[in-house]
Amino acid sequence: MFRNSILCSCYLNLFLFITCFLCFCFSYEEYGSYNSFSVSSISYSKTKLKPYEWRYIRVELPLWFSSMSIALESDVDIDTESIGKVPKSTLPMICFRNGSPPLPDVSNTTVKDLVLGTLSNGSFGVTGGLQNTEQCYPMQKNITARLTNEQISPGVWYFGVFNGIGPMRTQSKMISRGSSYTFSANVSVEGCTTSTMSGQYCNQTVNPLSCVLSDSSNFTESLSIDNQTTDNFISCRSSFENSCHVDGEPKIYFLDVMGLPEQLSVTVMNVRFDGTSSNFTGNVSEINVMCLARHGTIPLPNFHDYSTNINKAPLVIRSPKVGRWYFTIFPVNFSKEIGGIQDPTIKVCYSMEWKVLECPLGKAGLNCTQERYMLQTVLRRNPSAFFESYYLPVSEKVSPDSANFPLEPLLSNYSNGGELGDAWTYFLMDVPHGAAAGNIHIRLTSDVKINYEIYARFGALPTHDTWDYFYANKTSSSDGSMFFMLYNSSEESVNFYILYVREGSWNFGLRYLNSSSSTSTAQTTMSISLERCPKRCSSHGQCQSAVDASGLTFYSYCACDRNHGGFDCSVEIVSHQGHIWQSISLIASNAAAVLPAYWALRQKAFAEWVLFTSSGISSGLYHACDVGTWCALSFHVLQFMDFWLSFMAVVSTFVYLAAIDEGSKRTIHTAVSILTALMAATEATRSANIILVIAIGALGLLVGWLIEFSTKFRSFSFTTGFHVNVLHRWQTIRDSLRSLIKTLLKRFRWGFVLAGFVALAMAAISWKLETSESYWVWHSMWHVSIYTSSFLFLCSKADYINNENEGPPDGNYELARQDSLPRGP
């Protein structure tokens, strides 16, 4: 994305860090020998991630950090061979990003193009840009890594732990089917005790460079840049003499760049040889004195931002980023310039000078004739929306009464812009600490064709060649970037978001494109705002806020409805016609509750009739609300009623099969209602509830049978006395068991029992086959199957009379007793 000609080919690997997985073979004492100390150590307790859930972990690395150690444990059981077979939508993964939380599923395109690296015991590679790239890896049981300050830059790093990605991650779901996993993490940061030491073991000396204002009048100077002379720069410079190296010996320097500089340059002068072994001559102009530059971290031969031979030409960095810059300077193979002499006492010495050029306040550009405006934050008065605000230029030309400000009065004078298309106007804004997961929203509207290009860059002024994001027209923009989202743009309007921006200074450059047509009467308005959720979740969801695991960063996400998903709820997962069919299926399938309710009413089992009728009605109302058709009550109330009455209906079916008195039934129902209410109120949708409800129902049936048979077989309780004859006692037990089996066989219609178990098996299969995509089909089958099984089990109870103990009344016997009574005279 960065096309600066100064960059070498290694710039594409700017943030590539190669790390060996270690089992912490260095003790704290060994670190202490390298002048390091523990900056922080955080332990994240075991956390469970259900399907499509995620967590963020924030780690702050100070400028003096030396290394960061990560130890992550999980119960994920996916081997390397099966990673490619697991869909990305269900694959557990961990993602890394510098500056703001990772977001691997902005759109379907990013999910398909996401390249998952493979973790091995030997390397751990991450390509991380400051804003526009991230890298994800499949989750493993154990991940242990130690990342040094030579591999990653200081600042804020975020780790995102995901259990599946894709548009359905934000879709509303009644029940999320899939595998869950738990993870725990420990993150520790080591730092160097002094600012002049660096490296992973704090054993590399780093020389600080200071920059003082020039002594010229008004702190400005005249210099020639690109054959143009200007005297508008504010500059700081410094130098030192007599720095010497042996062949290949590196020296490391750092310079803290403040403000918004236009240019940073490093050069060497008075290059010479210094040795004691013998006299020699050589062409010092041919000596290669290499200078490697890197922002935030120590440059290495394979990883750096800029490089050049500063004995040939100065190292010049246009629009350098604010922060700490590191420079590594070393001579290369100068022995051939001195006749091939290999003498360690021979050194190359030089004087070094560095310079930072900056325009005066309100100006920008290499000739300091372009306008630069600081944007003032105007907070929106909405206590539920954290860090939401819009920005207005600090200028008398703009009214503070509106979030949209006119653009033409603020533009730089085109006559001072030089060549065609070189007129720029810059806007600077600040994203506050803790708002790294906010979204910058930029809009331009005009009554004519817009002749502007917009460039955005973090920490430095953007140029035509160096930027993080840009918009030129509908066909030329950063629309393919993971964190750039373009909406409904045309020739007269521009509308895009920069997603999950990092906290700090953002700079926007508005490049004016001259047109042959008259644009003097054009009226263009611009608005820049920081929002929590793009497009307000496209009117298909609600914007929810949460904090990361450390509690230091607010992030927002869209909780979409049942028909939409994606980062901004703009992805239609269920079509309108599909929504109609799903609504009909999920609601109408509860009509199967009529079957058990009718049978209970016919048998005058009024308690069961009320339960089945209420369960069917509440389930229909709940699903009508869940699919977005109509909500009679709040969603949580309907969900509680649906699950609680469903649990009670299942248990009631079991208790109905026991022939016990109404008092015993009321006792069991009361106890069960308390247990099932707690289950429905705490975590109603967990899969284990089905097993628990069946177990409670079976226990209720067993208790009912114990009550029933304890009253009918009391003769087995040895009330007739202890039988000394063992054979007679065994005969009594056998007769009692035979009577019990005979009673059970006559108690039920076993054809209905078998059919009830078949319907129950169908319900179990439907529950097992439920996925987020096919939920409406199989859950409708679940409704029909579970109500049908209850109906069949109710029908299986036969009207049984124990002829041995409860014979029919004998009328003659009553009459005989009546006739035998003494009569009066």
Coordinates of C-alpha atoms in Angstrom, one line a residue, residues 224-594:
S224 CA 16.4 23.6 -1.5
I225 CA 14.0 20.7 -1.9
D226 CA 13.3 19.2 -5.4
N227 CA 15.0 22.2 -7.0
Q228 CA 12.6 24.6 -5.1
T229 CA 13.8 27.0 -2.4
T230 CA 11.7 27.7 0.6
D231 CA 12.4 29.5 3.9
N232 CA 9.2 28.6 5.8
F233 CA 10.5 25.6 7.7
I234 CA 11.0 25.3 11.4
S235 CA 13.9 23.0 11.9
C236 CA 15.8 21.2 14.5
R237 CA 19.2 19.6 13.9
S238 CA 22.2 18.2 15.8
S239 CA 25.4 16.4 15.1
F240 CA 28.4 14.8 16.7
E241 CA 31.9 14.0 15.7
N242 CA 34.2 11.0 15.5
S243 CA 32.0 7.9 15.5
C244 CA 34.1 4.9 14.6
H245 CA 33.3 1.4 13.5
V246 CA 35.3 -1.7 12.7
D247 CA 34.2 -3.6 9.6
G248 CA 30.6 -4.7 10.0
E249 CA 30.2 -3.4 13.5
P250 CA 26.7 -1.8 14.0
K251 CA 25.8 1.2 16.1
I252 CA 22.3 1.9 17.1
Y253 CA 20.7 5.3 17.6
F254 CA 17.2 6.5 18.4
L255 CA 15.5 9.8 17.9
D256 CA 12.1 10.9 19.2
V257 CA 10.2 12.7 16.5
M258 CA 7.4 15.1 17.8
G259 CA 4.9 17.3 16.1
L260 CA 4.1 16.7 12.4
P261 CA 7.4 16.9 10.6
E262 CA 7.6 17.2 6.8
Q263 CA 11.0 15.6 6.5
L264 CA 13.6 13.7 8.5
S265 CA 17.2 13.3 7.2
V266 CA 20.4 11.6 8.3
T267 CA 23.8 12.1 6.7
V268 CA 27.5 11.5 7.4
M269 CA 30.4 13.8 6.7
N270 CA 34.2 13.6 6.9
V271 CA 34.4 9.9 6.4
R272 CA 38.0 8.7 7.1
F273 CA 40.1 5.7 8.1
D274 CA 41.6 5.3 11.5
G275 CA 44.2 2.6 12.2
T276 CA 47.4 1.8 14.1
S277 CA 48.9 -1.2 12.4
S278 CA 50.4 0.4 9.3
N279 CA 50.0 3.2 6.8
F280 CA 47.5 2.6 4.1
T281 CA 45.5 4.5 1.6
G282 CA 42.0 4.0 0.2
N283 CA 39.2 5.8 -1.5
V284 CA 36.9 6.8 1.4
S285 CA 34.2 7.9 -1.0
E286 CA 33.7 4.2 -2.1
I287 CA 33.1 3.0 1.5
N288 CA 29.6 1.8 2.1
V289 CA 28.2 3.2 5.3
M290 CA 24.8 1.7 5.5
C291 CA 22.0 3.3 7.5
L292 CA 18.8 1.3 8.3
A293 CA 15.8 3.1 9.7
R294 CA 12.7 1.7 11.4
H295 CA 9.8 3.2 13.2
G296 CA 9.2 1.9 16.7
T297 CA 11.7 -1.0 16.7
I298 CA 15.4 -1.6 16.1
P299 CA 16.0 -2.1 12.4
L300 CA 17.6 -5.4 11.2
P301 CA 19.2 -6.2 7.9
N302 CA 16.1 -8.2 6.9
F303 CA 13.5 -6.0 8.6
H304 CA 13.6 -2.2 8.2
D305 CA 11.6 0.7 6.8
Y306 CA 14.3 2.6 4.9
S307 CA 17.9 1.9 4.0
T308 CA 20.6 3.7 2.0
N309 CA 24.3 4.2 1.8
I310 CA 24.6 7.5 3.6
N311 CA 28.2 8.0 2.3
K312 CA 26.6 8.4 -1.1
A313 CA 23.5 10.4 -0.3
P314 CA 21.5 11.3 2.9
L315 CA 18.8 9.1 4.2
V316 CA 15.6 11.2 3.6
I317 CA 12.2 10.2 5.1
R318 CA 9.3 12.3 3.8
S319 CA 6.4 12.8 6.3
P320 CA 7.9 10.5 9.0
K321 CA 5.6 9.1 11.6
V322 CA 5.5 10.6 15.0
G323 CA 7.3 8.6 17.7
R324 CA 10.6 6.9 18.2
W325 CA 12.8 6.2 15.2
Y326 CA 15.7 3.8 15.4
F327 CA 18.8 3.9 13.1
T328 CA 21.4 1.2 12.7
I329 CA 24.7 2.4 11.0
F330 CA 27.5 0.1 10.0
P331 CA 30.3 0.0 7.4
V332 CA 30.3 -2.9 4.9
N333 CA 33.4 -4.6 3.5
F334 CA 35.7 -1.7 3.5
S335 CA 38.8 -3.9 3.7
K336 CA 38.9 -4.2 -0.1
E337 CA 39.2 -0.4 -0.2
I338 CA 42.4 -0.6 1.8
G339 CA 44.1 -3.3 -0.2
G340 CA 42.4 -6.3 1.4
I341 CA 44.1 -5.8 4.8
Q342 CA 42.3 -7.7 7.6
D343 CA 43.2 -5.7 10.7
P344 CA 40.7 -5.3 13.5
T345 CA 42.3 -2.1 14.6
I346 CA 41.4 -0.4 11.4
K347 CA 38.2 1.6 11.7
V348 CA 36.0 3.9 9.7
C349 CA 35.2 7.2 11.4
Y350 CA 32.7 9.9 10.4
S351 CA 30.7 12.8 11.6
M352 CA 26.9 12.4 11.6
E353 CA 24.2 15.1 11.3
W354 CA 20.4 14.7 11.5
K355 CA 17.7 17.2 10.8
V356 CA 13.9 17.4 11.3
L357 CA 11.9 20.0 9.3
E358 CA 8.4 21.1 10.2
C359 CA 6.1 23.7 8.9
P360 CA 4.7 26.5 11.1
L361 CA 1.4 26.0 12.8
G362 CA -1.5 25.8 10.4
K363 CA 0.7 25.1 7.4
A364 CA 1.8 21.9 5.7
G365 CA 3.4 20.5 2.6
L366 CA 7.1 20.6 1.4
N367 CA 6.7 24.3 0.6
C368 CA 4.6 25.0 3.7
T369 CA 1.9 26.7 1.6
Q370 CA -0.9 24.2 2.2
E371 CA -3.6 24.7 4.8
R372 CA -3.7 22.5 7.9
Y373 CA -6.6 22.5 10.4
M374 CA -6.9 21.0 13.8
L375 CA -10.2 19.3 14.3
Q376 CA -12.1 20.1 17.6
T377 CA -13.9 17.2 19.3
V378 CA -17.6 17.9 19.9
L379 CA -19.1 15.2 22.2
R380 CA -22.5 13.8 21.5
R381 CA -24.8 13.8 24.6
N382 CA -25.7 10.1 24.6
P383 CA -24.6 8.3 27.8
S384 CA -25.2 4.9 26.2
A385 CA -22.7 5.6 23.4
F386 CA -19.1 5.8 24.5
F387 CA -16.7 8.2 22.8
E388 CA -19.2 9.2 20.1
S389 CA -18.4 12.6 18.7
Y390 CA -18.1 14.7 15.6
Y391 CA -15.2 17.0 14.6
L392 CA -15.1 20.6 13.4
P393 CA -12.1 22.6 12.1
V394 CA -10.9 25.2 14.5
S395 CA -11.5 28.2 12.2
E396 CA -13.7 31.3 12.1
K397 CA -14.8 30.1 8.6
V398 CA -16.9 27.3 10.1
S399 CA -20.0 27.5 12.2
P400 CA -20.0 25.4 15.3
D401 CA -23.7 24.7 15.1
S402 CA -23.6 21.8 12.7
A403 CA -21.7 18.6 12.3
N404 CA -21.3 19.4 8.5
F405 CA -19.0 22.1 7.6
P406 CA -18.4 23.8 4.2
L407 CA -15.3 22.8 2.5
E408 CA -14.6 25.5 -0.1
P409 CA -13.7 28.3 2.4
L410 CA -11.1 26.0 4.0
L411 CA -9.2 24.9 0.9
S412 CA -5.7 25.8 0.2
N413 CA -5.0 28.3 -2.5
Y414 CA -4.6 26.4 -5.7
S415 CA -2.2 28.9 -7.2
N416 CA 0.2 28.0 -4.5
G417 CA -0.2 24.3 -5.0
G418 CA 2.3 24.0 -7.8
E419 CA 1.5 21.4 -10.4
L420 CA -2.0 20.1 -11.3
G421 CA -3.5 18.1 -8.5
D422 CA -0.9 19.2 -5.9
A423 CA -3.2 21.4 -3.9
W424 CA -3.8 19.8 -0.5
T425 CA -5.8 20.7 2.6
Y426 CA -5.0 18.7 5.8
F427 CA -7.3 17.9 8.8
L428 CA -5.9 16.5 12.1
M429 CA -8.1 14.7 14.6
D430 CA -7.4 12.7 17.9
V431 CA -9.0 9.4 18.9
P432 CA -9.0 9.4 22.7
H433 CA -7.4 6.7 24.8
G434 CA -9.7 3.7 25.3
A435 CA -11.7 4.3 22.0
A436 CA -9.5 2.1 19.8
A437 CA -12.6 0.1 18.6
G438 CA -14.4 3.2 17.3
N439 CA -15.1 3.9 13.6
I440 CA -14.2 7.1 11.7
H441 CA -17.0 8.1 9.4
I442 CA -16.3 10.5 6.6
R443 CA -18.8 12.0 4.2
L444 CA -18.6 14.5 1.4
T445 CA -21.6 15.8 -0.5
S446 CA -21.7 18.3 -3.3
D447 CA -24.1 19.7 -5.8
V448 CA -21.7 19.0 -8.6
K449 CA -19.2 16.2 -9.3
I450 CA -16.7 15.9 -6.5
N451 CA -13.1 16.7 -7.5
Y452 CA -11.4 15.6 -4.4
E453 CA -9.3 12.7 -3.3
I454 CA -9.1 11.7 0.4
Y455 CA -6.1 10.2 2.0
A456 CA -5.8 9.0 5.6
R457 CA -2.8 8.2 7.7
F458 CA -2.1 7.5 11.3
G459 CA 0.7 9.4 13.0
A460 CA 1.9 11.4 10.0
L461 CA 0.6 13.5 7.2
P462 CA -0.5 11.5 4.2
T463 CA 1.0 12.0 0.7
H464 CA 0.0 10.8 -2.7
D465 CA 2.5 7.9 -2.3
T466 CA 2.3 7.2 1.4
W467 CA -1.1 6.6 3.1
D468 CA -3.0 4.0 5.1
Y469 CA -6.4 4.4 3.4
F470 CA -7.6 6.5 0.4
Y471 CA -10.6 7.3 -1.7
A472 CA -10.1 8.6 -5.3
N473 CA -13.4 7.5 -6.9
K474 CA -15.8 4.6 -7.0
T475 CA -13.3 2.4 -8.8
S476 CA -10.1 3.5 -7.0
S477 CA -10.1 3.3 -3.2
S478 CA -9.0 1.1 -0.3
D479 CA -12.3 -0.8 -0.6
G480 CA -10.4 -4.1 -0.7
S481 CA -8.8 -3.4 2.6
M482 CA -10.0 -5.3 5.6
F483 CA -10.8 -2.1 7.7
F484 CA -12.1 0.2 5.0
M485 CA -15.9 0.1 4.2
L486 CA -17.4 2.1 1.4
Y487 CA -21.1 2.9 1.3
N488 CA -23.3 4.3 -1.4
S489 CA -20.8 6.6 -3.0
S490 CA -21.5 8.4 -6.3
E491 CA -20.0 11.4 -8.2
E492 CA -21.8 13.8 -5.9
S493 CA -21.3 12.0 -2.6
V494 CA -18.6 10.1 -0.7
N495 CA -19.4 7.9 2.3
F496 CA -17.0 5.6 3.9
Y497 CA -15.8 4.2 7.3
I498 CA -12.4 3.4 8.7
L499 CA -13.1 0.5 11.1
Y500 CA -11.7 -0.1 14.5
V501 CA -9.2 2.7 14.4
R502 CA -6.3 2.9 16.8
E503 CA -6.2 5.6 19.4
G504 CA -4.0 8.6 18.7
S505 CA -3.5 11.2 16.0
W506 CA -5.2 10.6 12.6
N507 CA -4.4 12.9 9.6
F508 CA -6.5 13.4 6.5
G509 CA -5.3 15.0 3.3
L510 CA -7.8 16.4 0.9
R511 CA -6.3 16.6 -2.6
Y512 CA -8.0 19.0 -4.9
L513 CA -8.3 17.9 -8.6
N514 CA -8.5 20.9 -10.9
S515 CA -11.3 20.7 -13.5
S516 CA -11.8 22.6 -16.7
S517 CA -15.4 23.2 -15.8
S518 CA -16.2 26.1 -13.5
T519 CA -16.5 25.1 -9.9
S520 CA -16.5 28.5 -8.3
T521 CA -20.2 28.1 -7.4
A522 CA -19.8 24.5 -6.1
Q523 CA -20.9 23.9 -2.6
T524 CA -19.4 20.9 -0.8
T525 CA -19.9 19.9 2.8
M526 CA -17.8 17.5 4.8
S527 CA -18.4 15.7 8.0
I528 CA -16.0 13.7 10.2
S529 CA -17.3 11.7 13.1
L530 CA -16.3 8.9 15.5
E531 CA -19.1 6.4 15.8
R532 CA -19.5 3.1 17.6
C533 CA -21.3 1.0 15.0
P534 CA -21.2 1.6 11.2
K535 CA -24.5 2.7 9.7
R536 CA -26.2 2.3 13.0
C537 CA -26.2 -1.5 12.3
S538 CA -28.1 -0.8 9.0
S539 CA -31.4 -0.6 11.0
H540 CA -31.3 -4.4 11.4
G541 CA -29.8 -4.7 14.8
Q542 CA -28.7 -2.9 18.0
C543 CA -25.3 -1.4 18.8
Q544 CA -23.9 -3.1 21.9
S545 CA -20.9 -2.0 23.9
A546 CA -18.5 -4.2 25.9
V547 CA -15.0 -4.0 27.3
D548 CA -11.9 -6.1 26.6
A549 CA -10.6 -8.6 29.1
S550 CA -8.4 -6.0 30.8
G551 CA -11.3 -3.5 31.1
L552 CA -9.3 -0.7 29.5
T553 CA -10.9 -0.5 26.0
F554 CA -14.5 -0.1 25.0
Y555 CA -15.5 -1.8 21.9
S556 CA -18.8 -1.9 20.1
Y557 CA -20.5 -4.5 17.9
C558 CA -23.8 -5.0 16.2
A559 CA -26.2 -7.5 17.6
C560 CA -28.3 -8.2 14.5
D561 CA -31.7 -9.6 14.1
R562 CA -32.5 -13.2 13.0
N563 CA -32.5 -12.3 9.3
H564 CA -29.2 -10.3 9.1
G565 CA -25.6 -10.6 10.1
G566 CA -22.2 -9.2 9.4
F567 CA -20.2 -6.5 11.1
D568 CA -22.8 -3.8 10.3
C569 CA -25.9 -6.2 9.9
S570 CA -25.9 -5.5 6.2
V571 CA -25.6 -9.2 5.2
E572 CA -29.0 -10.7 4.5
I573 CA -28.8 -14.3 5.9
V574 CA -32.5 -15.0 5.5
S575 CA -34.5 -13.6 2.6
H576 CA -38.0 -12.1 3.0
Q577 CA -39.6 -15.2 1.6
G578 CA -37.4 -17.4 3.7
H579 CA -38.4 -15.3 6.8
I580 CA -42.1 -16.0 6.0
W581 CA -41.6 -19.7 5.7
Q582 CA -39.5 -19.8 8.9
S583 CA -42.1 -17.8 10.8
I584 CA -44.9 -20.1 9.6
S585 CA -42.9 -23.2 10.4
L586 CA -41.7 -22.3 13.9
I587 CA -45.0 -20.8 15.0
A588 CA -47.5 -23.3 13.4
S589 CA -45.5 -26.3 14.4
N590 CA -46.6 -25.6 18.0
A591 CA -50.1 -26.6 17.0
A592 CA -49.0 -30.1 17.8
A593 CA -49.6 -29.2 21.5
V594 CA -53.3 -29.7 20.8

